[in-house]
Amino acid sequence: MKKVLHLVLLSLFIMMIAGCAEDCAHESDYNLVGVTYDDFILKSGIKSTPNATACNTPNNPADCSASLSNASRFGVMQGFIVQCGSSKFELQQTIRTLYPQEGYKEDKYEQCSDYYVYDFFAATHRSPTPQQIDSISVDANNKNIWNVKVNGVCYQWDVTNTQYKMQ
């Protein structure tokens, strides 16, 4: 009887461990969240100036392309890509680089970890709700000046003295 009891307890223990591993595999380890616009600008070193009229006329130079990207499941555009020659800037990738994955909780029973993956601009830090990127264009006279419209507000970005400078 003692052997049967030990066998049953061992079986239950193995099922708990296997069940836990299975839960971890199916659990969402990546919760996409946003950073505030101001936090991003500060950390990236990009000079941002509000400019109400700069976004009115898209005027990309011939060797540059600028396009919206990274649509959310609700169709909100969360990012953009600027490419001039061989130089490329991708907002989503830049945010992920500046804000790497950060573990924030461990389940004591299952020992699973969830992570924040910073992916877009949001009204508050770590918000799951993205702000809309309405438009992006590159200034016709200077490919290091970008006109970015976020949630209806137009900003002129100067990336000249940053690692994102277009060659």
Phi, psi and omega in degrees: 000321181297321180295320180295318179297316177297320179296318178295316179296319177296318178297317178297319179298316179296320179295322179296315180294314180295321179294322179296314180299321179296318178298319181296323182292329184263349181283148179286112179272350184234111176256111182287129181221168183248163173246154179288154180302313182298320177298317180297313181300316180297313184287327182280337182082007178286136176274120183242128180231126175298135181212103188298333186255347186298330184273357185291326181236109176293129185216063181289137174298161184302324183268010181239147172229145179222126182216150177285152181209179171059059178290137177283174180294348178259005179086007178280126178284122186254355185205183177203164178231131174241128177226126176232110184061234180268355179275136182221138175234127177236116185304312183301313180293323179295317178298316180296326179289316181288331181235080182294167181306141183226115177293139181230349177205149173233129177282119185299329185273324185253349180055039176261147178244140172253157181227146167273133170242111181285130193220345188198173174278143178218161180294326178231154180297136180066025176280142176277356183258117183281153169272150183281130168269110186279321181199161176213135174211159179253136180300137183296331184264342183212109184287000175259008173247120182241142177255111186242125178252116182242120180050041176085356180254127181269130177237145173256118180263134173247110182258013185305313184260035180234173176288353182264007181304136178273134180271000000 
